[in-house]
mmCIF file of C-alpha atoms and ligand atoms in Angstrom:
data_model
loop_
_atom_site.group_PDB
_atom_site.id
_atom_site.type_symbol
_atom_site.label_atom_id
_atom_site.label_comp_id
_atom_site.label_asym_id
_atom_site.label_seq_id
_atom_site.Cartn_x
_atom_site.Cartn_y
_atom_site.Cartn_z
ATOM 1 C CA MET A 23 -19.273 29.238 -0.474
ATOM 2 C CA GLN A 24 -16.640 31.703 0.619
ATOM 3 C CA THR A 25 -14.626 31.814 -2.570
ATOM 4 C CA THR A 26 -15.737 34.699 -4.726
ATOM 5 C CA ARG A 27 -15.722 34.666 -8.505
ATOM 6 C CA ARG A 28 -13.054 37.378 -8.380
ATOM 7 C CA ALA A 29 -10.833 35.159 -6.225
ATOM 8 C CA PHE A 30 -11.392 32.357 -8.711
ATOM 9 C CA ILE A 31 -10.425 34.487 -11.698
ATOM 10 C CA LEU A 32 -7.274 35.676 -9.945
ATOM 11 C CA SER A 33 -6.190 32.223 -8.916
ATOM 12 C CA ALA A 34 -7.137 30.676 -12.250
ATOM 13 C CA SER A 35 -5.066 33.168 -14.189
ATOM 14 C CA ALA A 36 -2.089 32.699 -11.894
ATOM 15 C CA ILE A 37 -2.193 28.930 -12.219
ATOM 16 C CA GLY A 38 -3.044 29.190 -15.898
ATOM 17 C CA ALA A 39 0.319 30.873 -16.406
ATOM 18 C CA PHE A 40 2.164 27.677 -15.575
ATOM 19 C CA ALA A 41 -0.483 25.489 -17.127
ATOM 20 C CA ALA A 42 0.228 27.216 -20.427
ATOM 21 C CA LEU A 43 3.716 25.700 -20.417
ATOM 22 C CA PRO A 44 3.889 22.421 -22.337
ATOM 23 C CA GLY A 45 1.661 20.542 -19.906
ATOM 24 C CA SER A 46 3.079 17.089 -19.607
ATOM 25 C CA ALA A 47 6.726 18.130 -19.880
ATOM 26 C CA PHE A 48 6.234 20.521 -16.961
ATOM 27 C CA ALA A 49 4.315 17.969 -15.009
ATOM 28 C CA GLN A 50 7.009 15.334 -15.269
ATOM 29 C CA GLY A 51 9.819 17.362 -13.675
ATOM 30 C CA THR A 52 10.380 17.994 -10.008
ATOM 31 C CA ALA A 53 8.593 20.790 -8.195
ATOM 32 C CA ARG A 54 10.260 24.160 -7.701
ATOM 33 C CA LYS A 55 9.799 23.757 -3.950
ATOM 34 C CA SER A 56 9.449 20.558 -1.979
ATOM 35 C CA LEU A 57 6.274 20.453 0.113
ATOM 36 C CA ASP A 58 5.358 18.454 3.182
ATOM 37 C CA ILE A 59 2.050 16.848 2.252
ATOM 38 C CA LEU A 60 -0.269 14.977 4.593
ATOM 39 C CA ILE A 61 -2.578 12.474 2.904
ATOM 40 C CA LEU A 62 -5.646 11.335 4.818
ATOM 41 C CA GLY A 63 -6.415 7.955 3.231
ATOM 42 C CA GLY A 64 -3.270 6.984 1.338
ATOM 43 C CA THR A 65 -3.739 3.287 0.654
ATOM 44 C CA GLY A 66 -7.062 3.048 -1.207
ATOM 45 C CA PHE A 67 -7.550 3.738 -4.905
ATOM 46 C CA ILE A 68 -6.521 7.361 -5.530
ATOM 47 C CA GLY A 69 -4.224 7.781 -2.499
ATOM 48 C CA PRO A 70 -1.440 5.656 -4.028
ATOM 49 C CA HIS A 71 -1.581 7.733 -7.237
ATOM 50 C CA GLU A 72 -1.223 10.903 -5.138
ATOM 51 C CA ILE A 73 1.673 9.455 -3.145
ATOM 52 C CA ASN A 74 3.578 8.167 -6.178
ATOM 53 C CA TYR A 75 3.197 11.443 -8.045
ATOM 54 C CA ALA A 76 4.025 13.625 -5.026
ATOM 55 C CA LYS A 77 7.165 11.601 -4.325
ATOM 56 C CA ALA A 78 8.227 11.777 -7.973
ATOM 57 C CA ARG A 79 7.848 15.573 -7.786
ATOM 58 C CA GLY A 80 10.173 15.664 -4.778
ATOM 59 C CA HIS A 81 7.653 16.171 -1.964
ATOM 60 C CA ASN A 82 7.685 14.630 1.511
ATOM 61 C CA VAL A 83 4.580 12.583 2.180
ATOM 62 C CA THR A 84 2.950 11.476 5.420
ATOM 63 C CA MET A 85 -0.211 9.393 5.377
ATOM 64 C CA PHE A 86 -2.908 8.880 7.980
ATOM 65 C CA ASN A 87 -5.004 5.688 7.873
ATOM 66 C CA ARG A 88 -6.457 3.148 10.268
ATOM 67 C CA GLY A 89 -3.883 0.602 9.077
ATOM 68 C CA LYS A 90 -6.562 -1.738 7.709
ATOM 69 C CA THR A 91 -6.181 -1.236 3.944
ATOM 70 C CA ALA A 92 -2.925 -2.431 2.355
ATOM 71 C CA PRO A 93 -0.807 -1.458 5.375
ATOM 72 C CA ASP A 94 2.427 -2.598 3.694
ATOM 73 C CA MET A 95 1.906 -0.721 0.448
ATOM 74 C CA PHE A 96 4.373 2.114 1.153
ATOM 75 C CA PRO A 97 7.143 0.918 3.486
ATOM 76 C CA ASP A 98 9.113 4.128 2.858
ATOM 77 C CA VAL A 99 6.250 6.559 3.590
ATOM 78 C CA GLU A 100 5.579 7.748 7.136
ATOM 79 C CA ALA A 101 2.291 6.197 8.262
ATOM 80 C CA LEU A 102 0.347 7.767 11.111
ATOM 81 C CA ILE A 103 -2.336 5.514 12.493
ATOM 82 C CA GLY A 104 -5.728 6.721 13.667
ATOM 83 C CA ASP A 105 -9.379 7.005 12.735
ATOM 84 C CA ARG A 106 -11.304 9.927 11.264
ATOM 85 C CA ASP A 107 -13.872 9.198 13.930
ATOM 86 C CA ASP A 108 -12.221 11.259 16.663
ATOM 87 C CA GLN A 109 -8.965 9.320 16.937
ATOM 88 C CA LEU A 110 -6.753 12.004 15.452
ATOM 89 C CA GLY A 111 -4.100 12.115 18.167
ATOM 90 C CA ALA A 112 -1.312 11.103 15.760
ATOM 91 C CA LEU A 113 -1.834 14.362 13.845
ATOM 92 C CA LYS A 114 -1.370 16.611 16.861
ATOM 93 C CA GLY A 115 1.688 18.855 17.169
ATOM 94 C CA ARG A 116 2.730 18.415 13.540
ATOM 95 C CA ASP A 117 2.867 20.924 10.653
ATOM 96 C CA TRP A 118 2.498 20.317 6.924
ATOM 97 C CA ASP A 119 2.253 22.600 3.910
ATOM 98 C CA ALA A 120 -0.901 20.935 2.653
ATOM 99 C CA VAL A 121 -3.332 18.136 3.378
ATOM 100 C CA ILE A 122 -5.210 16.022 0.840
ATOM 101 C CA ASP A 123 -8.309 14.556 2.454
ATOM 102 C CA ASN A 124 -9.427 11.403 0.618
ATOM 103 C CA SER A 125 -11.247 9.769 3.501
ATOM 104 C CA GLY A 126 -13.840 12.363 4.563
ATOM 105 C CA PHE A 127 -17.355 10.955 4.279
ATOM 106 C CA TYR A 128 -19.075 12.452 7.332
ATOM 107 C CA PRO A 129 -19.299 16.169 8.094
ATOM 108 C CA ARG A 130 -18.349 15.621 11.735
ATOM 109 C CA HIS A 131 -15.142 13.893 10.635
ATOM 110 C CA ALA A 132 -14.324 16.717 8.215
ATOM 111 C CA HIS A 133 -14.982 19.261 10.941
ATOM 112 C CA LEU A 134 -12.704 17.443 13.415
ATOM 113 C CA SER A 135 -9.756 17.179 11.034
ATOM 114 C CA ALA A 136 -10.157 20.728 9.695
ATOM 115 C CA GLU A 137 -10.269 22.168 13.234
ATOM 116 C CA LEU A 138 -7.279 20.122 14.357
ATOM 117 C CA LEU A 139 -5.163 20.970 11.298
ATOM 118 C CA HIS A 140 -6.070 24.654 11.133
ATOM 119 C CA GLY A 141 -2.896 26.653 11.769
ATOM 120 C CA HIS A 142 -0.823 23.547 11.040
ATOM 121 C CA VAL A 143 -1.382 23.217 7.268
ATOM 122 C CA ASP A 144 -1.588 26.062 4.746
ATOM 123 C CA GLN A 145 -3.976 24.413 2.257
ATOM 124 C CA TYR A 146 -6.759 21.911 2.889
ATOM 125 C CA MET A 147 -7.678 19.949 -0.249
ATOM 126 C CA PHE A 148 -10.862 17.952 0.295
ATOM 127 C CA VAL A 149 -11.794 15.196 -2.168
ATOM 128 C CA SER A 150 -15.520 15.571 -2.646
ATOM 129 C CA SER A 151 -17.620 14.346 -5.597
ATOM 130 C CA ILE A 152 -19.985 15.596 -8.274
ATOM 131 C CA SER A 153 -22.535 13.658 -6.223
ATOM 132 C CA ALA A 154 -22.440 16.710 -3.923
ATOM 133 C CA TYR A 155 -24.713 18.387 -6.507
ATOM 134 C CA SER A 156 -28.474 18.122 -6.324
ATOM 135 C CA ASP A 157 -30.299 16.188 -9.045
ATOM 136 C CA ASP A 158 -31.283 19.545 -10.583
ATOM 137 C CA LEU A 159 -27.762 19.867 -12.029
ATOM 138 C CA SER A 160 -27.959 21.156 -15.596
ATOM 139 C CA VAL A 161 -25.447 21.177 -18.439
ATOM 140 C CA ASP A 162 -25.248 24.975 -18.072
ATOM 141 C CA ASP A 163 -24.098 24.787 -14.457
ATOM 142 C CA ASP A 164 -20.598 25.363 -13.178
ATOM 143 C CA GLU A 165 -19.160 24.902 -9.691
ATOM 144 C CA PHE A 166 -20.715 28.116 -8.421
ATOM 145 C CA SER A 167 -24.182 27.958 -9.934
ATOM 146 C CA ALA A 168 -25.028 24.327 -9.132
ATOM 147 C CA ALA A 169 -27.020 23.616 -5.977
ATOM 148 C CA TYR A 170 -25.825 21.216 -3.312
ATOM 149 C CA ALA A 171 -27.537 17.909 -2.537
ATOM 150 C CA VAL A 172 -29.212 18.012 0.868
ATOM 151 C CA MET A 173 -30.298 15.491 3.507
ATOM 152 C CA ASP A 174 -33.034 15.682 6.107
ATOM 153 C CA ASP A 175 -30.770 15.346 9.130
ATOM 154 C CA PRO A 176 -27.202 16.549 8.478
ATOM 155 C CA THR A 177 -26.012 14.842 11.676
ATOM 156 C CA ASP A 178 -27.279 11.408 10.611
ATOM 157 C CA GLU A 179 -24.318 9.017 10.351
ATOM 158 C CA SER A 180 -26.321 5.814 10.045
ATOM 159 C CA ASP A 181 -25.528 5.462 6.339
ATOM 160 C CA SER A 182 -22.392 3.673 5.049
ATOM 161 C CA PRO A 183 -19.675 5.891 3.508
ATOM 162 C CA TYR A 184 -20.902 5.375 -0.077
ATOM 163 C CA GLY A 185 -24.573 4.940 0.879
ATOM 164 C CA ARG A 186 -27.694 6.847 -0.137
ATOM 165 C CA THR A 187 -26.729 10.143 1.519
ATOM 166 C CA TYR A 188 -23.138 10.074 0.178
ATOM 167 C CA GLY A 189 -23.580 13.182 -2.005
ATOM 168 C CA ALA A 190 -25.289 15.318 0.630
ATOM 169 C CA ARG A 191 -22.629 14.317 3.176
ATOM 170 C CA LYS A 192 -19.862 15.265 0.733
ATOM 171 C CA ALA A 193 -21.547 18.670 0.299
ATOM 172 C CA LEU A 194 -21.644 19.118 4.082
ATOM 173 C CA CYS A 195 -18.001 18.024 4.430
ATOM 174 C CA GLU A 196 -16.985 20.670 1.879
ATOM 175 C CA GLN A 197 -18.850 23.277 3.869
ATOM 176 C CA GLU A 198 -17.179 22.213 7.133
ATOM 177 C CA VAL A 199 -13.717 22.444 5.601
ATOM 178 C CA THR A 200 -14.493 25.795 3.977
ATOM 179 C CA LYS A 201 -15.874 27.205 7.232
ATOM 180 C CA VAL A 202 -12.496 26.565 8.864
ATOM 181 C CA PHE A 203 -10.064 27.193 5.988
ATOM 182 C CA GLY A 204 -11.919 29.877 3.989
ATOM 183 C CA ASP A 205 -10.198 30.545 0.661
ATOM 184 C CA ARG A 206 -7.404 28.085 1.636
ATOM 185 C CA ALA A 207 -9.933 25.284 1.229
ATOM 186 C CA ILE A 208 -9.896 23.451 -2.110
ATOM 187 C CA ASN A 209 -12.806 21.137 -2.891
ATOM 188 C CA ILE A 210 -12.132 18.633 -5.666
ATOM 189 C CA ARG A 211 -15.317 17.185 -7.172
ATOM 190 C CA PRO A 212 -14.524 14.123 -9.308
ATOM 191 C CA GLY A 213 -16.987 12.239 -11.471
ATOM 192 C CA ILE A 214 -16.099 8.678 -12.463
ATOM 193 C CA ILE A 215 -12.445 8.065 -11.648
ATOM 194 C CA THR A 216 -10.777 5.098 -13.315
ATOM 195 C CA GLY A 217 -7.267 3.904 -14.169
ATOM 196 C CA THR A 218 -4.924 1.410 -12.569
ATOM 197 C CA GLY A 219 -6.204 0.263 -9.197
ATOM 198 C CA ASP A 220 -9.832 1.194 -9.969
ATOM 199 C CA PRO A 221 -11.712 -1.307 -7.818
ATOM 200 C CA THR A 222 -14.977 -0.868 -9.711
ATOM 201 C CA GLU A 223 -16.254 -2.369 -12.939
ATOM 202 C CA ARG A 224 -17.089 0.975 -14.503
ATOM 203 C CA LEU A 225 -14.404 0.693 -17.183
ATOM 204 C CA ARG A 226 -12.998 -2.742 -16.352
ATOM 205 C CA HIS A 227 -16.367 -4.300 -17.203
ATOM 206 C CA TRP A 228 -15.820 -3.498 -20.875
ATOM 207 C CA LEU A 229 -12.094 -4.227 -20.827
ATOM 208 C CA LYS A 230 -12.521 -7.743 -19.443
ATOM 209 C CA ARG A 231 -14.859 -8.597 -22.276
ATOM 210 C CA MET A 232 -12.613 -6.984 -24.879
ATOM 211 C CA VAL A 233 -9.598 -8.947 -23.672
ATOM 212 C CA ALA A 234 -11.628 -12.162 -23.935
ATOM 213 C CA GLY A 235 -12.827 -11.162 -27.436
ATOM 214 C CA ASN A 236 -16.468 -11.615 -26.425
ATOM 215 C CA GLU A 237 -19.449 -10.171 -28.202
ATOM 216 C CA ILE A 238 -20.416 -7.336 -25.870
ATOM 217 C CA LEU A 239 -23.914 -6.217 -25.016
ATOM 218 C CA VAL A 240 -24.025 -2.433 -24.679
ATOM 219 C CA PRO A 241 -27.288 -1.002 -23.444
ATOM 220 C CA GLY A 242 -28.835 2.276 -24.462
ATOM 221 C CA ASP A 243 -27.893 5.219 -26.576
ATOM 222 C CA GLU A 244 -24.796 5.002 -28.793
ATOM 223 C CA ASP A 245 -24.401 8.759 -28.375
ATOM 224 C CA LEU A 246 -24.576 8.699 -24.562
ATOM 225 C CA PRO A 247 -22.149 11.213 -23.011
ATOM 226 C CA VAL A 248 -19.666 9.583 -20.634
ATOM 227 C CA GLN A 249 -17.033 11.206 -18.431
ATOM 228 C CA TYR A 250 -14.099 9.188 -17.127
ATOM 229 C CA ILE A 251 -10.979 10.639 -15.553
ATOM 230 C CA ASP A 252 -7.768 8.668 -15.075
ATOM 231 C CA ALA A 253 -6.754 8.806 -11.395
ATOM 232 C CA ALA A 254 -3.188 9.524 -12.472
ATOM 233 C CA ASP A 255 -4.232 12.613 -14.459
ATOM 234 C CA MET A 256 -6.471 13.870 -11.672
ATOM 235 C CA THR A 257 -4.062 13.359 -8.798
ATOM 236 C CA GLY A 258 -1.117 14.811 -10.750
ATOM 237 C CA TRP A 259 -3.119 17.985 -11.341
ATOM 238 C CA MET A 260 -4.157 18.078 -7.660
ATOM 239 C CA VAL A 261 -0.543 17.932 -6.505
ATOM 240 C CA ARG A 262 0.463 20.652 -9.004
ATOM 241 C CA LEU A 263 -2.411 22.789 -7.775
ATOM 242 C CA LEU A 264 -0.966 22.527 -4.253
ATOM 243 C CA GLU A 265 2.501 23.368 -5.557
ATOM 244 C CA ASP A 266 1.145 26.479 -7.202
ATOM 245 C CA GLY A 267 -0.454 27.542 -3.942
ATOM 246 C CA ASN A 268 -3.228 29.608 -5.519
ATOM 247 C CA GLY A 269 -5.933 26.951 -5.708
ATOM 248 C CA SER A 270 -9.129 27.880 -3.899
ATOM 249 C CA GLY A 271 -12.761 26.783 -3.776
ATOM 250 C CA PRO A 272 -14.450 24.041 -5.813
ATOM 251 C CA TYR A 273 -13.190 22.315 -8.962
ATOM 252 C CA ASN A 274 -15.079 19.731 -10.993
ATOM 253 C CA ALA A 275 -12.584 16.993 -11.848
ATOM 254 C CA VAL A 276 -14.091 15.173 -14.813
ATOM 255 C CA GLY A 277 -12.640 14.014 -18.112
ATOM 256 C CA ALA A 278 -11.958 14.482 -20.838
ATOM 257 C CA GLU A 279 -11.923 17.960 -22.434
ATOM 258 C CA GLU A 280 -15.338 17.076 -23.868
ATOM 259 C CA PRO A 281 -17.421 14.120 -22.688
ATOM 260 C CA TYR A 282 -16.769 10.911 -24.593
ATOM 261 C CA ARG A 283 -19.642 9.414 -26.580
ATOM 262 C CA ALA A 284 -20.470 5.796 -25.913
ATOM 263 C CA ARG A 285 -19.910 4.240 -29.338
ATOM 264 C CA PRO A 286 -16.661 5.976 -30.373
ATOM 265 C CA LEU A 287 -15.362 5.540 -26.830
ATOM 266 C CA LEU A 288 -15.856 1.774 -26.739
ATOM 267 C CA GLU A 289 -14.901 1.192 -30.371
ATOM 268 C CA GLY A 290 -11.757 3.297 -29.904
ATOM 269 C CA ILE A 291 -10.685 1.287 -26.876
ATOM 270 C CA ARG A 292 -11.481 -1.993 -28.610
ATOM 271 C CA ASP A 293 -9.414 -1.065 -31.672
ATOM 272 C CA ALA A 294 -6.506 0.326 -29.643
ATOM 273 C CA THR A 295 -6.284 -2.826 -27.549
ATOM 274 C CA GLY A 296 -6.421 -5.106 -30.594
ATOM 275 C CA SER A 297 -9.612 -6.746 -29.368
ATOM 276 C CA LYS A 298 -11.715 -8.862 -31.715
ATOM 277 C CA SER A 299 -14.911 -8.088 -29.796
ATOM 278 C CA THR A 300 -18.077 -6.966 -31.514
ATOM 279 C CA LEU A 301 -20.355 -4.472 -29.794
ATOM 280 C CA THR A 302 -24.094 -5.032 -29.948
ATOM 281 C CA TRP A 303 -26.244 -2.070 -28.953
ATOM 282 C CA ILE A 304 -29.558 -2.979 -27.344
ATOM 283 C CA ASP A 305 -32.186 -0.496 -26.264
ATOM 284 C CA TRP A 306 -33.098 -0.235 -22.601
ATOM 285 C CA GLU A 307 -36.805 -0.842 -23.268
ATOM 286 C CA TRP A 308 -36.151 -4.309 -24.709
ATOM 287 C CA LEU A 309 -33.597 -5.114 -22.010
ATOM 288 C CA ARG A 310 -35.887 -4.105 -19.153
ATOM 289 C CA LYS A 311 -38.700 -6.183 -20.613
ATOM 290 C CA GLU A 312 -36.439 -9.247 -20.834
ATOM 291 C CA GLN A 313 -34.555 -8.653 -17.584
ATOM 292 C CA PRO A 314 -36.727 -6.574 -15.236
ATOM 293 C CA ASP A 315 -34.099 -6.649 -12.475
ATOM 294 C CA ILE A 316 -31.328 -5.349 -14.730
ATOM 295 C CA GLY A 317 -30.904 -2.124 -12.727
ATOM 296 C CA GLY A 318 -27.944 -0.068 -13.815
ATOM 297 C CA TYR A 319 -25.059 -1.030 -16.031
ATOM 298 C CA ALA A 320 -21.376 -0.255 -15.795
ATOM 299 C CA PRO A 321 -20.634 2.520 -16.338
ATOM 300 C CA TRP A 322 -23.933 3.598 -17.725
ATOM 301 C CA TYR A 323 -25.520 3.467 -14.334
ATOM 302 C CA GLY A 324 -26.408 5.219 -11.224
ATOM 303 C CA LEU A 325 -24.672 8.573 -11.446
ATOM 304 C CA GLY A 326 -28.047 10.195 -11.830
ATOM 305 C CA PRO A 327 -29.419 12.257 -14.675
ATOM 306 C CA ILE A 328 -27.427 12.747 -17.895
ATOM 307 C CA PRO A 329 -26.005 16.169 -16.859
ATOM 308 C CA PHE A 330 -23.901 14.227 -14.353
ATOM 309 C CA MET A 331 -22.012 12.901 -17.404
ATOM 310 C CA GLN A 332 -21.644 16.380 -18.905
ATOM 311 C CA VAL A 333 -20.190 18.264 -16.000
ATOM 312 C CA ASN A 334 -18.380 21.510 -16.743
ATOM 313 C CA ASN A 335 -14.603 21.210 -16.214
ATOM 314 C CA ASP A 336 -13.488 24.656 -17.440
ATOM 315 C CA ARG A 337 -12.123 25.654 -14.060
ATOM 316 C CA ALA A 338 -9.941 22.551 -13.726
ATOM 317 C CA LEU A 339 -8.707 22.894 -17.315
ATOM 318 C CA ALA A 340 -7.744 26.522 -16.655
ATOM 319 C CA THR A 341 -5.606 25.374 -13.738
ATOM 320 C CA GLY A 342 -3.633 22.726 -15.591
ATOM 321 C CA LEU A 343 -5.719 19.525 -15.646
ATOM 322 C CA THR A 344 -4.695 17.465 -18.665
ATOM 323 C CA PHE A 345 -5.845 14.069 -19.896
ATOM 324 C CA ARG A 346 -4.011 11.124 -21.395
ATOM 325 C CA PRO A 347 -5.948 9.349 -24.165
ATOM 326 C CA ILE A 348 -8.518 6.971 -22.660
ATOM 327 C CA GLU A 349 -6.989 4.190 -24.783
ATOM 328 C CA GLU A 350 -3.753 4.613 -22.779
ATOM 329 C CA THR A 351 -5.730 4.331 -19.545
ATOM 330 C CA ALA A 352 -7.335 1.143 -20.854
ATOM 331 C CA LYS A 353 -4.003 -0.386 -21.870
ATOM 332 C CA ASP A 354 -2.475 0.480 -18.464
ATOM 333 C CA MET A 355 -5.362 -1.149 -16.678
ATOM 334 C CA ILE A 356 -5.157 -4.301 -18.783
ATOM 335 C CA ALA A 357 -1.387 -4.510 -18.220
ATOM 336 C CA LYS A 358 -1.640 -4.081 -14.468
ATOM 337 C CA TRP A 359 -4.859 -5.622 -13.242
ATOM 338 C CA ASP A 360 -4.950 -8.579 -10.982
ATOM 339 C CA GLU A 361 -5.583 -11.611 -13.147
ATOM 340 C CA ASN A 362 -7.192 -13.369 -10.219
ATOM 341 C CA SER A 363 -9.773 -10.700 -9.494
ATOM 342 C CA ASP A 364 -13.349 -11.612 -10.224
ATOM 343 C CA PRO A 365 -14.356 -9.821 -13.422
ATOM 344 C CA LEU A 366 -17.884 -9.437 -12.204
ATOM 345 C CA LEU A 367 -17.159 -7.868 -8.845
ATOM 346 C CA GLY A 368 -18.217 -4.283 -8.413
ATOM 347 C CA GLN A 369 -21.097 -2.251 -9.650
ATOM 348 C CA GLY A 370 -23.272 -2.790 -12.670
ATOM 349 C CA GLY A 371 -23.293 -5.258 -15.501
ATOM 350 C CA LEU A 372 -24.721 -8.672 -16.186
ATOM 351 C CA ASP A 373 -22.964 -11.934 -15.620
ATOM 352 C CA LEU A 374 -21.538 -13.459 -18.782
ATOM 353 C CA GLU A 375 -24.101 -16.252 -19.004
ATOM 354 C CA THR A 376 -27.093 -13.890 -18.799
ATOM 355 C CA GLU A 377 -25.438 -11.522 -21.236
ATOM 356 C CA ALA A 378 -24.874 -14.328 -23.767
ATOM 357 C CA ALA A 379 -28.510 -15.498 -23.412
ATOM 358 C CA LEU A 380 -29.835 -11.982 -23.975
ATOM 359 C CA LEU A 381 -27.621 -11.494 -27.022
ATOM 360 C CA LYS A 382 -28.825 -14.788 -28.491
ATOM 361 C CA LYS A 383 -32.447 -13.800 -28.003
ATOM 362 C CA TRP A 384 -31.869 -10.316 -29.436
ATOM 363 C CA HIS A 385 -30.244 -11.733 -32.581
ATOM 364 C CA ALA A 386 -33.042 -14.294 -32.982
ATOM 365 C CA GLU A 387 -35.649 -11.527 -32.819
ATOM 366 C CA LYS A 388 -33.862 -8.761 -34.695
ATOM 367 C CA GLY A 389 -31.777 -10.813 -37.096
HETATM 368 N N1 LIG B 28 -13.698 6.412 -7.223
HETATM 369 C C1 LIG B 28 -14.432 7.367 -7.757
HETATM 370 O O1 LIG B 28 -14.906 7.269 -8.909
HETATM 371 C C2 LIG B 28 -14.712 8.607 -6.957
HETATM 372 C C3 LIG B 28 -15.524 9.579 -7.525
HETATM 373 C C4 LIG B 28 -15.782 10.746 -6.817
HETATM 374 C C5 LIG B 28 -15.179 10.936 -5.579
HETATM 375 N N2 LIG B 28 -14.408 9.979 -5.035
HETATM 376 C C6 LIG B 28 -13.812 10.216 -3.713
HETATM 377 O O2 LIG B 28 -12.434 9.949 -3.740
HETATM 378 C C7 LIG B 28 -11.997 9.686 -2.415
HETATM 379 C C8 LIG B 28 -10.975 8.599 -2.421
HETATM 380 O O3 LIG B 28 -11.560 7.455 -2.952
HETATM 381 P P1 LIG B 28 -10.789 6.078 -2.901
HETATM 382 O O4 LIG B 28 -11.572 5.145 -3.747
HETATM 383 O O5 LIG B 28 -9.333 6.246 -3.142
HETATM 384 O O6 LIG B 28 -11.015 5.725 -1.362
HETATM 385 P P2 LIG B 28 -10.781 4.364 -0.693
HETATM 386 O O7 LIG B 28 -10.188 3.404 -1.662
HETATM 387 O O8 LIG B 28 -12.013 4.004 0.020
HETATM 388 O O9 LIG B 28 -9.594 4.705 0.349
HETATM 389 C C9 LIG B 28 -9.830 4.927 1.602
HETATM 390 C C10 LIG B 28 -8.492 5.292 2.317
HETATM 391 O O10 LIG B 28 -8.855 5.971 3.480
HETATM 392 C C11 LIG B 28 -8.464 5.232 4.639
HETATM 393 N N3 LIG B 28 -9.595 5.311 5.577
HETATM 394 C C12 LIG B 28 -10.876 4.879 5.349
HETATM 395 N N4 LIG B 28 -11.644 5.119 6.420
HETATM 396 C C13 LIG B 28 -10.846 5.714 7.340
HETATM 397 C C14 LIG B 28 -11.069 6.192 8.660
HETATM 398 N N5 LIG B 28 -12.257 6.085 9.274
HETATM 399 N N6 LIG B 28 -10.038 6.762 9.307
HETATM 400 C C15 LIG B 28 -8.816 6.858 8.726
HETATM 401 N N7 LIG B 28 -8.546 6.424 7.490
HETATM 402 C C16 LIG B 28 -9.548 5.846 6.800
HETATM 403 C C17 LIG B 28 -8.188 3.824 4.137
HETATM 404 O O11 LIG B 28 -7.191 3.183 4.903
HETATM 405 P P3 LIG B 28 -7.613 2.266 6.167
HETATM 406 O O12 LIG B 28 -8.688 1.333 5.697
HETATM 407 O O13 LIG B 28 -6.336 1.571 6.544
HETATM 408 O O14 LIG B 28 -8.078 3.215 7.210
HETATM 409 C C18 LIG B 28 -7.664 4.116 2.729
HETATM 410 O O15 LIG B 28 -6.297 4.467 2.799
HETATM 411 C C19 LIG B 28 -13.263 9.378 -1.605
HETATM 412 O O16 LIG B 28 -13.497 10.447 -0.725
HETATM 413 C C20 LIG B 28 -14.357 9.304 -2.649
HETATM 414 O O17 LIG B 28 -15.580 9.774 -2.146
HETATM 415 C C21 LIG B 28 -14.157 8.819 -5.689
#
C-alpha cells in the first residue's frame, strides 16, 4: 500500500484535531466548505445514508447508478445513469471534489472508474470490506499489518458481487484505486453494517423476535464478540473525513469502541425496546446434532474466524468515528422497517417453527 505510517500519523493528528471537538455537536452542523460529491451507487443500503448526511452538511451530491434500484428515491439529486462495466460515459467531462465508490466489486470496474476520474476528483473513497483480509487476520492486526485475501485468477469475474471471491476482489479493487490515486485514495473497510435500511437479517433477525415477544434461541457463546456499525454513524464519519481532506489509506470501519458481547448486547436491546422476550442460549454442538443443516446464524455466521468480530478500529476512532448506542439503532430500525417485509428473508437464522421445535426439545432434555 502506498500510504506510509508517517502519512497516517500526520493525517490522523490533523483530523483528530477536529474530532476532539464535541463529536456529535460538530457533526450535526453544516460543513465549513460545500463539496461536490459523486456517489457511485447511491440508492442501495448505505448510499442513501451518505446522500442524506452529505446534503444535511450542505454538500452538492451527484449519483451514478444503472437506474435499476429505487430510481425514484432522490428526485432532487442529480442522477447519472450508466454501468460500472465500462458504461461510464455519463461521468466524462465532469469534475467533483470527491467520489464515494459504493458499487465497486470487480477490480476491472474499479480500475476503469479510477482512471476516468483521475484529475477530475481530488479524493477517491472506495468502500471495501474487512473481508478483504485473509483468514489469518489476528486480533493484534491493524490496517497495515493484516494480509490481503487472494484469489487464484484476479481477472476472474465469474462470481456474483457478494460471492465466494468477494473479499479478494475487494482487496484488488483497493489496490487498483490506490495505484491511480496514491495517497488521495481512501479505503473504507466496514464489518457488519446495520441500521435503517439494512436489507439483511443480521440484527433484524433478533429484533423481529423481540418485537413479537418470542422466546429466542441464541446459539453459541454468551461472551461472543460482535461488531455492528450503524450505517448512519459510518457514513457521517466518511463524509466528515472527505470534508477534512486529510484522509488517506485504509480504515477499518467497525463498531463500537470495543466489540459488543453477545449476551449483554441482546439483553440490552431487549430491555431498551421493552420486549418481553426470553433468550435461551444453546450450544452449537447440540444444535448441529439436532439440525445438521443449520449452517450459520444471524449475525453469528459466516464472517469467518472470531478475529473478524474483533477488528481494530483505532485509526477510524482517531479520525472522528463515533457511535450511537446500539439500542438507538435497534429502536430506529423497529420504527422504520417495512412491516410487510418477510422477517426470514436474508442470511442466517432458523424459521420460527423449527426454532420453536428446537427450543421445546432443549427444555425437555435440559429442564
Ligand atoms: N452491508 C454490509 O454489511 C457491508 C459490509 C462491508 C462492506 N460493504 C460494502 O458496502 C458497499 C455498499 O453496500 P450497499 O449494501 O449499500 O450496496 P447495495 O445496496 O448493493 O447498493 C448498490 C448501489 O450501487 C448501484 N449499482 C450496483 N451495481 C451497479 C453497476 N454495475 N453499475 C452502476 N451502479 C451499480 C445500485 O443501483 P442500480 O441497481 O440502480 O445500479 C445501488 O445504488 C458495497 O461495496 C459493499 O461491499 C457492505
